[in-house]
Tab-separated table of C-alpha atoms and ligand atoms in Angstrom:
chain	number	residue	atom	x	y	z
A	11	MET	CA	-51.007	-48.616	26.199
A	12	ASN	CA	-47.761	-49.745	24.465
A	13	ASN	CA	-46.704	-47.122	22.765
A	14	PHE	CA	-43.267	-46.062	21.855
A	15	PHE	CA	-40.972	-43.310	20.431
A	16	GLU	CA	-36.578	-43.802	20.089
A	17	MET	CA	-34.542	-42.394	23.153
A	18	GLY	CA	-30.962	-42.195	23.008
A	19	PRO	CA	-28.891	-43.082	26.212
A	20	ILE	CA	-28.396	-39.754	27.819
A	21	ARG	CA	-29.067	-35.744	28.302
A	22	PRO	CA	-27.167	-33.338	30.878
A	23	PRO	CA	-28.086	-33.223	34.275
A	24	SER	CA	-30.003	-30.070	34.018
A	25	GLU	CA	-32.524	-31.552	31.065
A	26	ALA	CA	-33.864	-34.125	33.632
A	27	GLN	CA	-37.696	-32.603	33.487
A	28	SER	CA	-37.117	-32.594	29.845
A	29	LEU	CA	-38.881	-34.086	27.108
A	30	LEU	CA	-36.167	-36.603	24.715
A	31	ILE	CA	-36.257	-36.162	21.259
A	32	ARG	CA	-34.160	-38.326	19.322
A	33	VAL	CA	-32.964	-36.485	16.419
A	34	THR	CA	-29.699	-38.286	15.772
A	35	ARG	CA	-28.011	-41.650	16.915
A	36	ASN	CA	-25.083	-41.863	18.861
A	37	CYS	CA	-21.915	-39.510	18.276
A	38	PRO	CA	-20.518	-38.641	14.694
A	39	TRP	CA	-17.078	-38.336	15.958
A	40	ASN	CA	-16.749	-41.146	19.313
A	41	LYS	CA	-13.300	-40.898	19.403
A	42	CYS	CA	-12.639	-39.196	22.338
A	43	GLU	CA	-10.807	-40.915	24.841
A	44	PHE	CA	-12.783	-39.794	27.952
A	45	CYS	CA	-15.933	-40.823	26.661
A	46	HIS	CA	-17.555	-44.204	26.777
A	47	THR	CA	-21.248	-43.600	25.917
A	48	TYR	CA	-21.530	-44.317	22.289
A	49	LYS	CA	-18.252	-46.974	22.220
A	50	GLU	CA	-19.316	-50.001	19.357
A	51	GLU	CA	-22.375	-47.825	18.398
A	52	GLN	CA	-22.791	-46.194	14.716
A	53	PHE	CA	-23.895	-42.683	13.697
A	54	SER	CA	-26.512	-42.217	11.259
A	55	PHE	CA	-29.282	-39.708	10.522
A	56	ARG	CA	-32.716	-40.135	11.206
A	57	SER	CA	-35.453	-38.555	8.408
A	58	VAL	CA	-37.743	-36.058	9.753
A	59	GLU	CA	-40.126	-38.511	8.783
A	60	GLU	CA	-39.084	-40.461	11.247
A	61	ILE	CA	-38.315	-38.143	13.771
A	62	LYS	CA	-42.388	-36.019	13.195
A	63	LYS	CA	-43.476	-40.134	13.718
A	64	ASP	CA	-42.437	-40.010	17.311
A	65	ILE	CA	-43.347	-36.443	17.821
A	66	ASP	CA	-46.718	-38.010	17.249
A	67	GLN	CA	-46.166	-40.618	18.751
A	68	VAL	CA	-45.563	-38.273	22.206
A	69	LYS	CA	-48.754	-36.453	21.505
A	70	GLU	CA	-50.735	-39.574	21.367
A	71	ILE	CA	-49.159	-41.111	25.062
A	72	SER	CA	-49.777	-37.549	25.987
A	73	GLU	CA	-53.671	-37.570	25.024
A	74	GLU	CA	-53.887	-40.650	26.637
A	75	ILE	CA	-51.958	-39.681	29.976
A	76	ARG	CA	-54.681	-36.694	30.203
A	77	GLN	CA	-57.856	-39.288	29.278
A	78	LEU	CA	-56.861	-41.113	32.128
A	79	SER	CA	-56.182	-37.895	34.042
A	80	TRP	CA	-59.833	-36.964	33.774
A	81	GLN	CA	-61.106	-40.825	34.453
A	82	MET	CA	-59.649	-40.481	38.170
A	83	GLY	CA	-61.043	-36.784	38.397
A	84	TYR	CA	-57.552	-34.568	38.084
A	85	ALA	CA	-59.109	-32.594	35.160
A	86	GLY	CA	-56.195	-33.596	32.411
A	87	SER	CA	-53.560	-32.619	35.028
A	88	VAL	CA	-50.992	-35.116	35.540
A	89	SER	CA	-50.711	-35.887	39.164
A	90	GLN	CA	-48.260	-38.218	41.331
A	91	ASP	CA	-51.269	-40.449	41.610
A	92	ILE	CA	-51.552	-40.202	37.420
A	93	LEU	CA	-47.759	-41.447	37.679
A	94	GLN	CA	-48.393	-44.147	40.071
A	95	ALA	CA	-51.549	-45.447	37.992
A	96	LEU	CA	-49.496	-45.359	34.678
A	97	LEU	CA	-46.454	-47.716	36.558
A	98	SER	CA	-48.964	-50.208	38.015
A	99	GLN	CA	-51.029	-50.341	34.694
A	100	PRO	CA	-50.078	-53.370	32.533
A	101	GLY	CA	-47.821	-52.048	29.935
A	102	GLY	CA	-47.116	-48.842	32.145
A	103	HIS	CA	-43.441	-49.848	32.540
A	104	ASN	CA	-43.261	-49.040	28.983
A	105	GLN	CA	-40.286	-46.320	29.111
A	106	SER	CA	-41.505	-44.233	26.542
A	107	VAL	CA	-45.612	-44.188	28.498
A	108	GLN	CA	-43.233	-43.365	31.926
A	109	SER	CA	-40.997	-40.739	30.335
A	110	VAL	CA	-44.217	-38.685	28.734
A	111	ALA	CA	-46.195	-38.932	32.112
A	112	ALA	CA	-42.994	-37.422	34.160
A	113	TRP	CA	-42.728	-34.456	31.300
A	114	LEU	CA	-46.148	-33.484	31.758
A	115	TYR	CA	-46.046	-34.289	35.518
A	116	PHE	CA	-42.773	-31.412	35.128
A	117	GLY	CA	-44.752	-28.962	33.099
A	118	GLY	CA	-44.932	-30.242	29.276
A	119	SER	CA	-42.231	-27.086	28.877
A	120	GLN	CA	-38.780	-28.445	27.897
A	121	VAL	CA	-37.677	-30.865	25.162
A	122	PHE	CA	-34.240	-32.057	25.123
A	123	LEU	CA	-32.680	-32.905	21.331
A	124	GLN	CA	-30.814	-36.046	21.209
A	125	ASP	CA	-27.871	-37.395	21.206
A	126	ALA	CA	-24.449	-36.317	21.071
A	127	ASN	CA	-24.446	-33.504	18.389
A	128	SER	CA	-27.911	-32.997	16.733
A	129	LEU	CA	-27.004	-29.607	15.236
A	130	ILE	CA	-24.611	-31.737	12.483
A	131	ALA	CA	-28.555	-32.217	10.673
A	132	LYS	CA	-29.376	-29.574	8.201
A	133	THR	CA	-30.664	-26.872	9.316
A	134	PRO	CA	-33.486	-26.790	7.449
A	135	GLU	CA	-34.978	-30.330	8.963
A	136	LEU	CA	-33.983	-29.174	12.202
A	137	VAL	CA	-36.113	-25.879	11.650
A	138	GLU	CA	-38.999	-28.475	10.338
A	139	ILE	CA	-38.528	-30.758	13.508
A	140	LEU	CA	-38.190	-27.536	16.028
A	141	LYS	CA	-41.210	-26.132	13.983
A	142	TYR	CA	-43.313	-29.420	14.502
A	143	LEU	CA	-42.323	-29.551	18.328
A	144	LYS	CA	-43.896	-26.353	18.568
A	145	GLU	CA	-46.929	-26.940	16.756
A	146	ASN	CA	-48.055	-30.153	18.209
A	147	PHE	CA	-47.236	-28.884	21.927
A	148	PRO	CA	-47.804	-25.144	22.713
A	149	SER	CA	-46.631	-25.503	26.153
A	150	ILE	CA	-42.444	-26.044	24.995
A	151	GLN	CA	-41.006	-22.734	26.690
A	152	ARG	CA	-37.543	-24.404	26.111
A	153	ILE	CA	-35.958	-26.790	23.399
A	154	THR	CA	-32.166	-27.764	24.108
A	155	SER	CA	-29.571	-29.704	22.199
A	156	TYR	CA	-25.938	-30.908	22.627
A	157	ALA	CA	-23.283	-30.240	19.650
A	158	ARG	CA	-19.487	-30.283	18.718
A	159	ALA	CA	-17.871	-27.240	18.733
A	160	ARG	CA	-16.462	-27.884	15.328
A	161	THR	CA	-19.737	-28.332	13.553
A	162	LEU	CA	-20.875	-25.110	15.374
A	163	ALA	CA	-17.744	-23.466	14.128
A	164	LYS	CA	-19.139	-24.165	10.940
A	165	LYS	CA	-23.087	-23.309	10.864
A	166	SER	CA	-23.015	-19.625	10.171
A	167	VAL	CA	-25.012	-17.227	12.507
A	168	GLU	CA	-27.564	-17.028	10.451
A	169	GLU	CA	-28.628	-19.961	9.892
A	170	LEU	CA	-27.931	-20.396	14.096
A	171	LYS	CA	-30.520	-17.393	14.230
A	172	GLU	CA	-32.930	-19.105	12.093
A	173	LEU	CA	-32.679	-22.639	14.230
A	174	ARG	CA	-33.584	-19.814	17.478
A	175	GLN	CA	-36.257	-18.517	15.460
A	176	ALA	CA	-38.096	-21.769	14.805
A	177	GLY	CA	-37.172	-22.477	18.743
A	178	LEU	CA	-33.547	-23.307	19.645
A	179	SER	CA	-33.156	-21.885	22.904
A	180	ARG	CA	-30.145	-23.856	24.560
A	181	ILE	CA	-26.683	-25.318	22.850
A	182	HIS	CA	-24.808	-27.861	25.450
A	183	VAL	CA	-20.760	-27.741	24.133
A	184	GLY	CA	-18.555	-30.562	26.141
A	185	MET	CA	-15.802	-28.447	25.741
A	186	GLU	CA	-13.898	-30.929	27.908
A	187	THR	CA	-10.563	-28.263	27.735
A	188	GLY	CA	-9.132	-25.058	25.830
A	189	TYR	CA	-5.686	-26.258	26.151
A	190	ASP	CA	-4.442	-27.773	22.351
A	191	PRO	CA	-2.043	-29.908	23.523
A	192	LEU	CA	-4.889	-31.851	25.618
A	193	LEU	CA	-7.408	-31.357	23.437
A	194	GLN	CA	-4.963	-33.607	20.894
A	195	TYR	CA	-4.236	-36.327	23.343
A	196	MET	CA	-7.811	-36.605	24.303
A	197	LYS	CA	-9.051	-36.932	20.730
A	198	LYS	CA	-11.417	-34.452	20.758
A	199	GLY	CA	-11.118	-33.670	17.499
A	200	VAL	CA	-11.077	-29.860	17.745
A	201	THR	CA	-8.842	-26.598	18.368
A	202	ALA	CA	-8.995	-24.225	20.780
A	203	LYS	CA	-9.949	-21.629	18.206
A	204	GLU	CA	-12.745	-23.997	16.462
A	205	GLN	CA	-14.459	-24.126	20.018
A	206	ILE	CA	-14.133	-20.069	20.408
A	207	GLN	CA	-15.471	-19.655	17.020
A	208	GLY	CA	-18.695	-21.855	17.481
A	209	GLY	CA	-19.225	-20.546	21.060
A	210	LYS	CA	-18.853	-17.367	19.076
A	211	ASN	CA	-21.553	-17.804	16.807
A	212	VAL	CA	-24.204	-19.369	19.151
A	213	VAL	CA	-23.571	-16.536	21.125
A	214	GLU	CA	-24.234	-13.895	18.314
A	215	SER	CA	-27.040	-15.642	17.337
A	216	GLY	CA	-28.763	-15.525	20.663
A	217	ILE	CA	-29.417	-18.615	21.559
A	218	SER	CA	-28.544	-19.611	25.107
A	219	LEU	CA	-24.866	-21.415	25.254
A	220	SER	CA	-23.775	-23.880	28.461
A	221	GLU	CA	-19.901	-24.746	27.679
A	222	TYR	CA	-19.046	-28.071	29.824
A	223	VAL	CA	-15.438	-28.202	31.193
A	224	MET	CA	-13.829	-31.123	32.449
A	225	PRO	CA	-11.434	-30.965	35.942
A	226	GLY	CA	-9.017	-32.993	35.951
A	227	LEU	CA	-8.665	-33.416	32.383
A	228	GLY	CA	-5.389	-32.610	32.295
A	229	GLY	CA	-3.994	-35.383	34.689
A	230	ASN	CA	-0.817	-34.722	36.825
A	231	ARG	CA	0.905	-33.213	33.971
A	232	TRP	CA	-1.268	-30.603	32.516
A	233	TRP	CA	-3.215	-28.982	34.822
A	234	ARG	CA	-2.535	-25.962	35.121
A	235	GLU	CA	-2.328	-25.459	31.091
A	236	HIS	CA	-5.942	-26.904	31.412
A	237	ALA	CA	-6.565	-24.917	34.011
A	238	VAL	CA	-5.663	-21.724	32.517
A	239	GLU	CA	-6.885	-21.909	29.121
A	240	SER	CA	-9.779	-23.470	28.938
A	241	ALA	CA	-10.454	-20.189	31.018
A	242	ARG	CA	-8.981	-18.272	28.125
A	243	VAL	CA	-10.978	-19.829	25.644
A	244	LEU	CA	-14.358	-18.955	28.001
A	245	ASN	CA	-13.058	-15.518	27.872
A	246	GLN	CA	-13.609	-15.179	24.108
A	247	ILE	CA	-16.370	-16.749	23.994
A	248	ASP	CA	-18.559	-15.278	27.292
A	249	PRO	CA	-21.455	-18.451	27.489
A	250	ASP	CA	-24.355	-18.011	29.523
A	251	PHE	CA	-22.985	-20.876	31.191
A	252	ILE	CA	-20.252	-22.289	32.503
A	253	ARG	CA	-20.870	-26.423	33.682
A	254	LEU	CA	-18.103	-28.271	35.785
A	255	ARG	CA	-18.142	-31.768	35.150
A	256	THR	CA	-14.887	-33.480	37.297
A	257	LEU	CA	-13.584	-36.742	34.934
A	258	TYR	CA	-13.572	-39.763	36.534
A	259	VAL	CA	-12.092	-42.693	34.510
A	260	ARG	CA	-14.135	-45.999	33.960
A	261	LYS	CA	-13.052	-49.111	32.750
A	262	ASP	CA	-14.352	-49.288	29.504
A	263	MET	CA	-12.874	-45.336	28.610
A	264	SER	CA	-9.846	-45.331	26.108
A	265	LEU	CA	-8.082	-43.480	28.371
A	266	PHE	CA	-7.947	-46.794	31.256
A	267	SER	CA	-5.701	-48.282	29.269
A	268	ARG	CA	-2.942	-45.380	29.648
A	269	VAL	CA	-4.097	-44.963	33.241
A	270	GLU	CA	-2.998	-49.045	33.980
A	271	LYS	CA	0.273	-47.881	31.625
A	272	GLY	CA	1.049	-45.215	34.108
A	273	GLU	CA	0.445	-42.349	31.048
A	274	PHE	CA	-1.944	-40.781	32.622
A	275	ILE	CA	-2.311	-39.876	36.016
A	276	ARG	CA	-5.523	-38.912	37.812
A	277	PRO	CA	-5.102	-35.792	39.986
A	278	ALA	CA	-6.465	-36.181	43.571
A	279	ASP	CA	-9.523	-34.330	44.521
A	280	ASP	CA	-7.291	-31.895	46.326
A	281	ARG	CA	-5.378	-30.867	43.107
A	282	ILE	CA	-8.634	-30.698	41.102
A	283	VAL	CA	-9.593	-28.409	43.937
A	284	SER	CA	-6.294	-26.208	43.422
A	285	GLU	CA	-6.724	-26.780	39.568
A	286	ILE	CA	-10.946	-25.085	39.936
A	287	ARG	CA	-9.028	-22.513	41.798
A	288	LEU	CA	-6.497	-21.520	39.583
A	289	PHE	CA	-9.197	-21.648	36.486
A	290	ILE	CA	-12.223	-19.432	38.444
A	291	SER	CA	-9.216	-17.017	39.115
A	292	THR	CA	-8.587	-16.987	35.682
A	293	LEU	CA	-11.665	-16.421	34.128
A	294	ASP	CA	-11.616	-12.538	33.537
A	295	GLY	CA	-14.293	-10.141	31.578
A	296	ILE	CA	-17.267	-12.639	31.269
A	297	ARG	CA	-21.039	-12.275	32.537
A	298	SER	CA	-21.397	-16.418	32.599
A	299	THR	CA	-23.087	-17.937	35.528
A	300	VAL	CA	-20.392	-20.857	36.821
A	301	VAL	CA	-22.255	-24.056	37.757
A	302	SER	CA	-21.512	-27.110	39.020
A	303	ASP	CA	-24.232	-29.491	38.803
A	304	HIS	CA	-22.491	-32.746	38.736
A	305	ILE	CA	-22.755	-35.270	41.052
A	306	LEU	CA	-19.072	-36.416	40.254
A	307	ASN	CA	-18.337	-32.920	41.592
A	308	LEU	CA	-17.072	-32.562	44.819
A	309	LEU	CA	-18.012	-29.038	45.840
A	310	GLU	CA	-21.379	-28.371	45.059
A	311	ASP	CA	-20.871	-24.542	46.106
A	312	VAL	CA	-18.451	-23.503	43.705
A	313	ARG	CA	-21.155	-21.462	41.332
A	314	GLY	CA	-22.607	-18.053	41.181
A	315	LYS	CA	-22.870	-15.222	38.565
A	316	LEU	CA	-19.472	-13.994	37.091
A	317	PRO	CA	-18.158	-11.171	37.629
A	318	ASP	CA	-19.772	-10.557	41.421
A	319	ASP	CA	-19.162	-14.327	43.243
A	320	LYS	CA	-15.899	-14.355	42.049
A	321	GLU	CA	-14.449	-14.067	45.016
A	322	LYS	CA	-17.198	-16.011	47.037
A	323	MET	CA	-16.372	-18.856	44.857
A	324	ILE	CA	-12.878	-18.826	45.131
A	325	GLY	CA	-13.702	-18.672	49.295
A	326	VAL	CA	-15.694	-21.739	49.054
A	327	ILE	CA	-12.529	-23.423	47.661
A	328	ASP	CA	-10.139	-21.626	50.085
A	329	ARG	CA	-12.169	-22.759	53.376
A	330	TYR	CA	-11.861	-26.364	52.038
A	331	LEU	CA	-8.237	-26.382	51.005
A	332	THR	CA	-7.665	-24.732	54.378
A	333	LEU	CA	-9.219	-27.622	56.306
A	334	PRO	CA	-6.992	-29.730	58.290
A	335	GLU	CA	-6.378	-32.882	56.382
A	336	GLU	CA	-8.370	-35.011	58.578
A	337	LYS	CA	-11.606	-32.571	57.797
A	338	ARG	CA	-10.571	-32.684	53.951
A	339	LEU	CA	-10.566	-36.659	54.115
A	340	GLN	CA	-13.981	-36.722	55.927
A	341	PHE	CA	-15.538	-34.176	53.551
A	342	ARG	CA	-14.173	-36.275	50.517
A	343	VAL	CA	-15.581	-39.588	51.696
A	344	GLY	CA	-19.246	-38.018	52.817
A	345	ARG	CA	-19.000	-36.891	49.277
A	346	ARG	CA	-18.331	-39.365	47.753
A	347	LEU	CA	-20.873	-41.491	49.830
A	348	GLY	CA	-23.860	-39.315	49.263
A	349	TYR	CA	-24.010	-38.103	52.701
A	350	TYR	CA	-22.602	-34.243	52.254
A	351	ARG	CA	-23.582	-31.784	49.741
A	352	ASN	CA	-21.537	-29.146	51.144
A	353	LEU	CA	-18.569	-27.798	53.878
A	354	ALA	CA	-21.376	-27.345	56.313
A	355	ASP	CA	-22.242	-30.730	56.525
A	356	LEU	CA	-18.961	-31.397	58.156
A	357	GLN	CA	-20.586	-29.669	61.495
A	358	ASP	CA	-23.510	-32.863	62.110
A	359	PRO	CA	-21.821	-34.828	64.873
A	360	ALA	CA	-24.092	-37.936	63.903
A	361	LEU	CA	-22.923	-38.036	59.763
A	362	LEU	CA	-19.284	-37.216	61.603
A	363	SER	CA	-19.245	-40.446	63.785
A	364	ARG	CA	-20.600	-42.326	60.592
A	365	ILE	CA	-18.002	-41.345	58.064
A	366	ASN	CA	-15.172	-41.814	60.863
A	367	GLN	CA	-16.449	-45.401	60.944
A	368	ILE	CA	-16.366	-46.015	57.376
A	369	ILE	CA	-12.738	-44.419	57.127
A	370	ASP	CA	-11.216	-46.331	60.270
A	371	LYS	CA	-12.629	-49.527	58.445
A	372	ALA	CA	-11.170	-49.095	54.915
A	373	GLY	CA	-7.931	-47.565	56.404
A	374	ARG	CA	-7.376	-50.766	57.598
A	375	ALA	CA	-6.747	-53.813	54.929
A	376	ASP	CA	-9.163	-56.649	55.333
A	377	GLY	CA	-8.548	-58.528	59.443
A	378	GLN	CA	-5.569	-57.044	59.238
A	379	GLU	CA	-4.216	-54.669	62.191
A	380	GLU	CA	-1.931	-52.654	59.476
A	381	PRO	CA	-3.468	-49.330	58.222
A	382	LYS	CA	-3.546	-49.410	54.152
A	383	SER	CA	-1.106	-47.264	52.164
A	384	PRO	CA	-2.095	-43.651	51.270
A	385	GLU	CA	-2.210	-44.810	47.422
A	386	GLU	CA	-5.009	-47.820	48.532
A	387	VAL	CA	-7.090	-45.507	50.619
A	388	GLU	CA	-7.024	-42.772	47.710
A	389	ARG	CA	-8.478	-45.625	45.310
A	390	ALA	CA	-10.886	-46.685	47.974
A	391	ILE	CA	-12.511	-43.309	47.723
A	392	TYR	CA	-12.311	-42.889	44.136
A	393	GLY	CA	-13.691	-45.897	43.467
A	394	LEU	CA	-16.897	-45.037	45.301
A	395	MET	CA	-17.168	-41.955	42.841
A	396	GLU	CA	-18.242	-45.390	40.485
A	397	ASN	CA	-21.531	-45.661	42.256
A	398	TYR	CA	-22.541	-42.258	40.338
A	399	ILE	CA	-21.570	-43.278	36.673
B	427	LIG	S1	-17.448	-35.548	20.789
B	427	LIG	FE1	-19.384	-35.939	22.773
B	427	LIG	S2	-20.120	-38.083	22.734
B	427	LIG	FE2	-18.487	-37.866	21.009
B	427	LIG	S3	-16.729	-39.036	21.576
B	427	LIG	FE3	-16.410	-36.779	22.553
B	427	LIG	S4	-17.074	-36.965	24.074
B	427	LIG	FE4	-18.188	-38.738	23.172
């Protein structure tokens, strides 16, 4: 098999089992200070014909994989063995074939439309693509996409309803913050008012809405405003999901030069946790599910359905914040090294002893007896997050 269809670079963490169909290329805005994904890449639309050809390719690949499954005695289903067989075949490293095989393995029921803002495409064109996908793959149950809030604020509820009827089930929006001065500082190209309008349009259309908030984005300067105003925007939208994705400043982000100049100071982990506490406390009168499913988030257990789980989420935060400093350091290092997922993991003596050794080693300047400064230790822990980017 040497079939090929086009795929973009990213998808939300919750779309790991989805087939990726590229509707537009890159980001039509591409100016956010904290975003590196489409840097140096030009935005472009793809024609409906091109996208349909990709869907035809996916179908052809699927049929070939099913045939292989029959030949191997699996009656058309895609098992681990089929995946292995595809990887070991000549041409098996074709990314398109691998991704369709993985998609079928996970049930072939979810699709994610790429890239950063598929909703910028004309509604009739999107409807045609959605229908074509569903006609060709009756197994599809969920089709989702990223969209910019500004685009959603301009789409009418009627248009969004048409998209829902054609099969669009969920929209992911990178809201990041609801605080206007911070939106401007980060060049997000949207106002809190537009975010509210865009979000409300989606909710009213019946499409499921996932809003991403970026803890840490307010820096040391605006962490309170960022927390409170983001919660206020969400209180007006009442999205189905609120997802946390903590800021990490990479060298290839525009924001990095502001960090270098000392203009932007990323808050330390404990402050970000306090920021999330203020954020959750300010969420009010909504029924959203809070999700902490990004590897960069320190506390994965800050999750639950509002309003019932609000106190439970605050409880997780308070348990962390009231730990002695030494324990908080152990947890942060354990989490950033991928040893820990939640606070209960601190009880594991074998892991704790490994983490203490690492902390001890990291706390000494190379080959020196002198301990490193708290800033150097902080930088070292922050550097561990790079492994996940
Ligand atoms: S709109 Fe989204 S994809 Fe585009 S630059 Fe901003 S964060 Fe990146």
